[in-house]
């Protein structure tokens, strides 16, 4: 007996949704790009005074993805959007709590940690958005970190790995972003 799995939308509908979503939130993308630039600067040159800034920027991104992308927009397509939005808002709360712990010492990063973190940032900010644009044949449904979930999850994991916290911090704060990526992989498999 074969099991059939379906979603309440097709790949074409999702692409059209993303294009309309980007039109409706303009110019929020400009703020996202500016915050991403600030995040990259702080990750590249961390100081004891700036160790909380990545968590605060990521808090804003997860609050946006949960509240706007899922709860305000995607609820029209998916009955699970509210649950996904709540998880994203939970991630924002975790990151805010992490930022509220105070400054952390800036630790030396191993070559492996540095390479893996930078690799995730490259995927989040370049490979994934460009790959999807080429795959779909359109940049209208651009996957921009800070305003869409998968790119935000990839950016978060990269920032957690590069950030001042240890493995436990990255591991605990990485659970929800990893779940977002797992759901996206499942969705891509179903839509293919």
mmCIF file of C-alpha atoms in Angstrom:
data_model
loop_
_atom_site.group_PDB
_atom_site.id
_atom_site.type_symbol
_atom_site.label_atom_id
_atom_site.label_comp_id
_atom_site.label_asym_id
_atom_site.label_seq_id
_atom_site.Cartn_x
_atom_site.Cartn_y
_atom_site.Cartn_z
ATOM 1 C CA UNK A 1 0.000 0.000 0.000
ATOM 2 C CA UNK A 2 1.454 3.361 -1.048
ATOM 3 C CA UNK A 3 1.172 6.382 1.189
ATOM 4 C CA UNK A 4 0.223 9.641 -0.487
ATOM 5 C CA UNK A 5 1.430 12.899 1.005
ATOM 6 C CA UNK A 6 0.061 16.189 -0.266
ATOM 7 C CA UNK A 7 0.300 19.828 0.673
ATOM 8 C CA UNK A 8 -2.511 22.364 0.313
ATOM 9 C CA UNK A 9 -0.540 24.153 -2.436
ATOM 10 C CA UNK A 10 1.693 23.409 -5.423
ATOM 11 C CA UNK A 11 5.212 24.598 -6.207
ATOM 12 C CA UNK A 12 3.763 27.173 -8.598
ATOM 13 C CA UNK A 13 1.366 28.496 -5.960
ATOM 14 C CA UNK A 14 4.217 28.759 -3.435
ATOM 15 C CA UNK A 15 6.333 30.662 -5.961
ATOM 16 C CA UNK A 16 3.450 33.050 -6.712
ATOM 17 C CA UNK A 17 2.852 33.479 -2.970
ATOM 18 C CA UNK A 18 6.501 34.412 -2.394
ATOM 19 C CA UNK A 19 6.460 36.924 -5.250
ATOM 20 C CA UNK A 20 3.311 38.562 -3.845
ATOM 21 C CA UNK A 21 4.735 38.448 -0.330
ATOM 22 C CA UNK A 22 7.832 40.350 -1.432
ATOM 23 C CA UNK A 23 5.672 42.987 -3.104
ATOM 24 C CA UNK A 24 3.517 43.397 -0.011
ATOM 25 C CA UNK A 25 6.421 43.806 2.439
ATOM 26 C CA UNK A 26 8.514 46.203 0.344
ATOM 27 C CA UNK A 27 10.728 48.012 1.559
ATOM 28 C CA UNK A 28 11.317 45.652 4.521
ATOM 29 C CA UNK A 29 13.917 43.875 2.394
ATOM 30 C CA UNK A 30 16.153 46.961 2.599
ATOM 31 C CA UNK A 31 16.090 46.819 6.396
ATOM 32 C CA UNK A 32 16.859 43.087 6.251
ATOM 33 C CA UNK A 33 19.875 43.659 4.003
ATOM 34 C CA UNK A 34 21.190 46.422 6.287
ATOM 35 C CA UNK A 35 20.773 44.213 9.355
ATOM 36 C CA UNK A 36 22.492 41.323 7.555
ATOM 37 C CA UNK A 37 25.413 43.638 6.750
ATOM 38 C CA UNK A 38 25.649 44.674 10.416
ATOM 39 C CA UNK A 39 25.493 41.026 11.466
ATOM 40 C CA UNK A 40 28.326 40.090 9.109
ATOM 41 C CA UNK A 41 30.497 42.957 10.369
ATOM 42 C CA UNK A 42 29.956 41.962 14.001
ATOM 43 C CA UNK A 43 30.625 38.286 13.252
ATOM 44 C CA UNK A 44 33.819 39.175 11.381
ATOM 45 C CA UNK A 45 35.142 41.502 14.093
ATOM 46 C CA UNK A 46 33.571 40.533 17.418
ATOM 47 C CA UNK A 47 34.319 42.590 20.495
ATOM 48 C CA UNK A 48 33.092 42.134 24.067
ATOM 49 C CA UNK A 49 30.710 45.080 23.537
ATOM 50 C CA UNK A 50 29.101 43.591 20.411
ATOM 51 C CA UNK A 51 28.626 39.946 21.424
ATOM 52 C CA UNK A 52 24.880 40.432 22.039
ATOM 53 C CA UNK A 53 24.175 42.139 18.713
ATOM 54 C CA UNK A 54 23.957 38.969 16.556
ATOM 55 C CA UNK A 55 21.308 37.495 18.864
ATOM 56 C CA UNK A 56 19.334 40.757 18.783
ATOM 57 C CA UNK A 57 19.430 40.935 14.970
ATOM 58 C CA UNK A 58 18.414 37.283 14.688
ATOM 59 C CA UNK A 59 15.609 37.936 17.205
ATOM 60 C CA UNK A 60 14.181 40.577 14.860
ATOM 61 C CA UNK A 61 14.456 38.215 11.879
ATOM 62 C CA UNK A 62 12.715 35.317 13.639
ATOM 63 C CA UNK A 63 9.982 37.601 14.973
ATOM 64 C CA UNK A 64 9.368 38.835 11.416
ATOM 65 C CA UNK A 65 9.361 35.346 9.904
ATOM 66 C CA UNK A 66 7.030 34.028 12.609
ATOM 67 C CA UNK A 67 4.667 36.968 12.836
ATOM 68 C CA UNK A 68 4.587 38.291 9.288
ATOM 69 C CA UNK A 69 5.641 35.475 6.942
ATOM 70 C CA UNK A 70 3.799 32.641 8.660
ATOM 71 C CA UNK A 71 1.023 34.113 10.800
ATOM 72 C CA UNK A 72 0.006 37.098 8.673
ATOM 73 C CA UNK A 73 0.685 35.823 5.155
ATOM 74 C CA UNK A 74 1.083 32.035 4.811
ATOM 75 C CA UNK A 75 -2.001 31.216 6.908
ATOM 76 C CA UNK A 76 -4.030 31.674 3.720
ATOM 77 C CA UNK A 77 -2.228 28.688 2.156
ATOM 78 C CA UNK A 78 -1.335 26.371 5.016
ATOM 79 C CA UNK A 79 -3.189 25.281 8.123
ATOM 80 C CA UNK A 80 0.206 24.639 9.770
ATOM 81 C CA UNK A 81 1.390 28.226 9.304
ATOM 82 C CA UNK A 82 0.226 29.271 12.771
ATOM 83 C CA UNK A 83 2.185 26.438 14.404
ATOM 84 C CA UNK A 84 5.253 27.283 12.342
ATOM 85 C CA UNK A 85 4.861 30.946 13.237
ATOM 86 C CA UNK A 86 4.619 30.095 16.930
ATOM 87 C CA UNK A 87 7.838 28.050 16.685
ATOM 88 C CA UNK A 88 9.580 30.989 15.006
ATOM 89 C CA UNK A 89 8.344 33.379 17.687
ATOM 90 C CA UNK A 90 9.638 30.881 20.241
ATOM 91 C CA UNK A 91 13.025 31.018 18.523
ATOM 92 C CA UNK A 92 12.920 34.816 18.727
ATOM 93 C CA UNK A 93 12.210 34.566 22.460
ATOM 94 C CA UNK A 94 15.105 32.126 22.967
ATOM 95 C CA UNK A 95 17.485 34.418 21.093
ATOM 96 C CA UNK A 96 16.281 37.437 23.046
ATOM 97 C CA UNK A 97 16.835 35.552 26.285
ATOM 98 C CA UNK A 98 20.311 34.611 25.097
ATOM 99 C CA UNK A 99 21.074 38.257 24.263
ATOM 100 C CA UNK A 100 19.826 39.289 27.687
ATOM 101 C CA UNK A 101 22.403 37.135 29.450
ATOM 102 C CA UNK A 102 24.994 39.814 28.943
ATOM 103 C CA UNK A 103 28.247 40.091 27.047
ATOM 104 C CA UNK A 104 30.178 36.901 26.388
ATOM 105 C CA UNK A 105 33.930 36.573 26.102
ATOM 106 C CA UNK A 106 35.162 36.517 22.523
ATOM 107 C CA UNK A 107 36.644 33.065 22.046
ATOM 108 C CA UNK A 108 39.135 31.936 19.454
ATOM 109 C CA UNK A 109 37.333 30.005 16.703
ATOM 110 C CA UNK A 110 38.793 26.802 15.311
ATOM 111 C CA UNK A 111 39.436 26.526 11.594
ATOM 112 C CA UNK A 112 36.705 23.892 11.237
ATOM 113 C CA UNK A 113 34.152 26.024 13.095
ATOM 114 C CA UNK A 114 35.117 29.079 11.070
ATOM 115 C CA UNK A 115 34.882 27.196 7.759
ATOM 116 C CA UNK A 116 31.538 25.598 8.577
ATOM 117 C CA UNK A 117 30.009 28.848 9.833
ATOM 118 C CA UNK A 118 31.191 30.827 6.812
ATOM 119 C CA UNK A 119 29.951 28.049 4.540
ATOM 120 C CA UNK A 120 26.466 28.282 6.028
ATOM 121 C CA UNK A 121 26.475 32.064 5.611
ATOM 122 C CA UNK A 122 27.478 31.686 1.951
ATOM 123 C CA UNK A 123 24.658 29.193 1.401
ATOM 124 C CA UNK A 124 22.135 31.403 3.235
ATOM 125 C CA UNK A 125 23.049 34.615 1.462
ATOM 126 C CA UNK A 126 24.078 33.391 -1.976
ATOM 127 C CA UNK A 127 23.834 29.748 -2.967
ATOM 128 C CA UNK A 128 20.292 29.073 -1.740
ATOM 129 C CA UNK A 129 18.624 32.287 -3.003
ATOM 130 C CA UNK A 130 20.432 32.197 -6.356
ATOM 131 C CA UNK A 131 19.892 28.462 -6.753
ATOM 132 C CA UNK A 132 16.158 28.827 -6.178
ATOM 133 C CA UNK A 133 15.965 31.763 -8.606
ATOM 134 C CA UNK A 134 17.691 29.696 -11.302
ATOM 135 C CA UNK A 135 15.599 26.604 -10.524
ATOM 136 C CA UNK A 136 12.345 28.563 -10.712
ATOM 137 C CA UNK A 137 13.463 30.756 -13.596
ATOM 138 C CA UNK A 138 12.531 33.932 -11.727
ATOM 139 C CA UNK A 139 13.952 36.153 -9.017
ATOM 140 C CA UNK A 140 10.496 37.452 -8.040
ATOM 141 C CA UNK A 141 10.225 34.825 -5.285
ATOM 142 C CA UNK A 142 13.666 35.673 -3.878
ATOM 143 C CA UNK A 143 14.568 33.823 -0.676
ATOM 144 C CA UNK A 144 16.068 36.612 1.432
ATOM 145 C CA UNK A 145 17.350 35.918 4.925
ATOM 146 C CA UNK A 146 15.484 37.873 7.552
ATOM 147 C CA UNK A 147 12.144 37.784 5.751
ATOM 148 C CA UNK A 148 11.877 34.145 4.565
ATOM 149 C CA UNK A 149 12.272 31.074 6.784
ATOM 150 C CA UNK A 150 14.850 28.794 5.123
ATOM 151 C CA UNK A 151 17.419 31.508 4.422
ATOM 152 C CA UNK A 152 16.872 32.831 7.958
ATOM 153 C CA UNK A 153 17.423 29.356 9.419
ATOM 154 C CA UNK A 154 20.658 28.918 7.440
ATOM 155 C CA UNK A 155 21.854 32.397 8.438
ATOM 156 C CA UNK A 156 21.043 31.672 12.082
ATOM 157 C CA UNK A 157 22.960 28.401 12.135
ATOM 158 C CA UNK A 158 25.975 30.070 10.521
ATOM 159 C CA UNK A 159 25.839 32.973 12.973
ATOM 160 C CA UNK A 160 25.493 30.632 15.959
ATOM 161 C CA UNK A 161 28.526 28.648 14.859
ATOM 162 C CA UNK A 162 30.570 31.816 14.311
ATOM 163 C CA UNK A 163 29.228 33.616 17.368
ATOM 164 C CA UNK A 164 30.807 33.870 20.789
ATOM 165 C CA UNK A 165 28.809 31.062 22.419
ATOM 166 C CA UNK A 166 30.066 27.531 22.759
ATOM 167 C CA UNK A 167 28.775 24.317 21.223
ATOM 168 C CA UNK A 168 25.957 24.011 23.744
ATOM 169 C CA UNK A 169 24.679 27.482 22.927
ATOM 170 C CA UNK A 170 24.772 26.812 19.186
ATOM 171 C CA UNK A 171 23.186 23.410 19.702
ATOM 172 C CA UNK A 172 20.319 24.584 21.875
ATOM 173 C CA UNK A 173 19.577 27.703 19.837
ATOM 174 C CA UNK A 174 19.897 25.711 16.610
ATOM 175 C CA UNK A 175 17.058 23.244 17.230
ATOM 176 C CA UNK A 176 14.232 25.330 15.744
ATOM 177 C CA UNK A 177 16.279 26.499 12.717
ATOM 178 C CA UNK A 178 17.208 22.851 12.074
ATOM 179 C CA UNK A 179 13.518 21.905 12.304
ATOM 180 C CA UNK A 180 12.664 24.651 9.791
ATOM 181 C CA UNK A 181 15.243 23.192 7.400
ATOM 182 C CA UNK A 182 13.891 19.664 7.907
ATOM 183 C CA UNK A 183 10.341 20.849 7.163
ATOM 184 C CA UNK A 184 11.562 22.714 4.073
ATOM 185 C CA UNK A 185 13.323 19.569 2.832
ATOM 186 C CA UNK A 186 10.129 17.565 3.356
ATOM 187 C CA UNK A 187 8.081 20.231 1.570
ATOM 188 C CA UNK A 188 10.518 20.283 -1.364
ATOM 189 C CA UNK A 189 10.321 16.495 -1.587
ATOM 190 C CA UNK A 190 6.503 16.551 -1.616
ATOM 191 C CA UNK A 191 6.343 19.379 -4.170
ATOM 192 C CA UNK A 192 8.913 17.779 -6.514
#
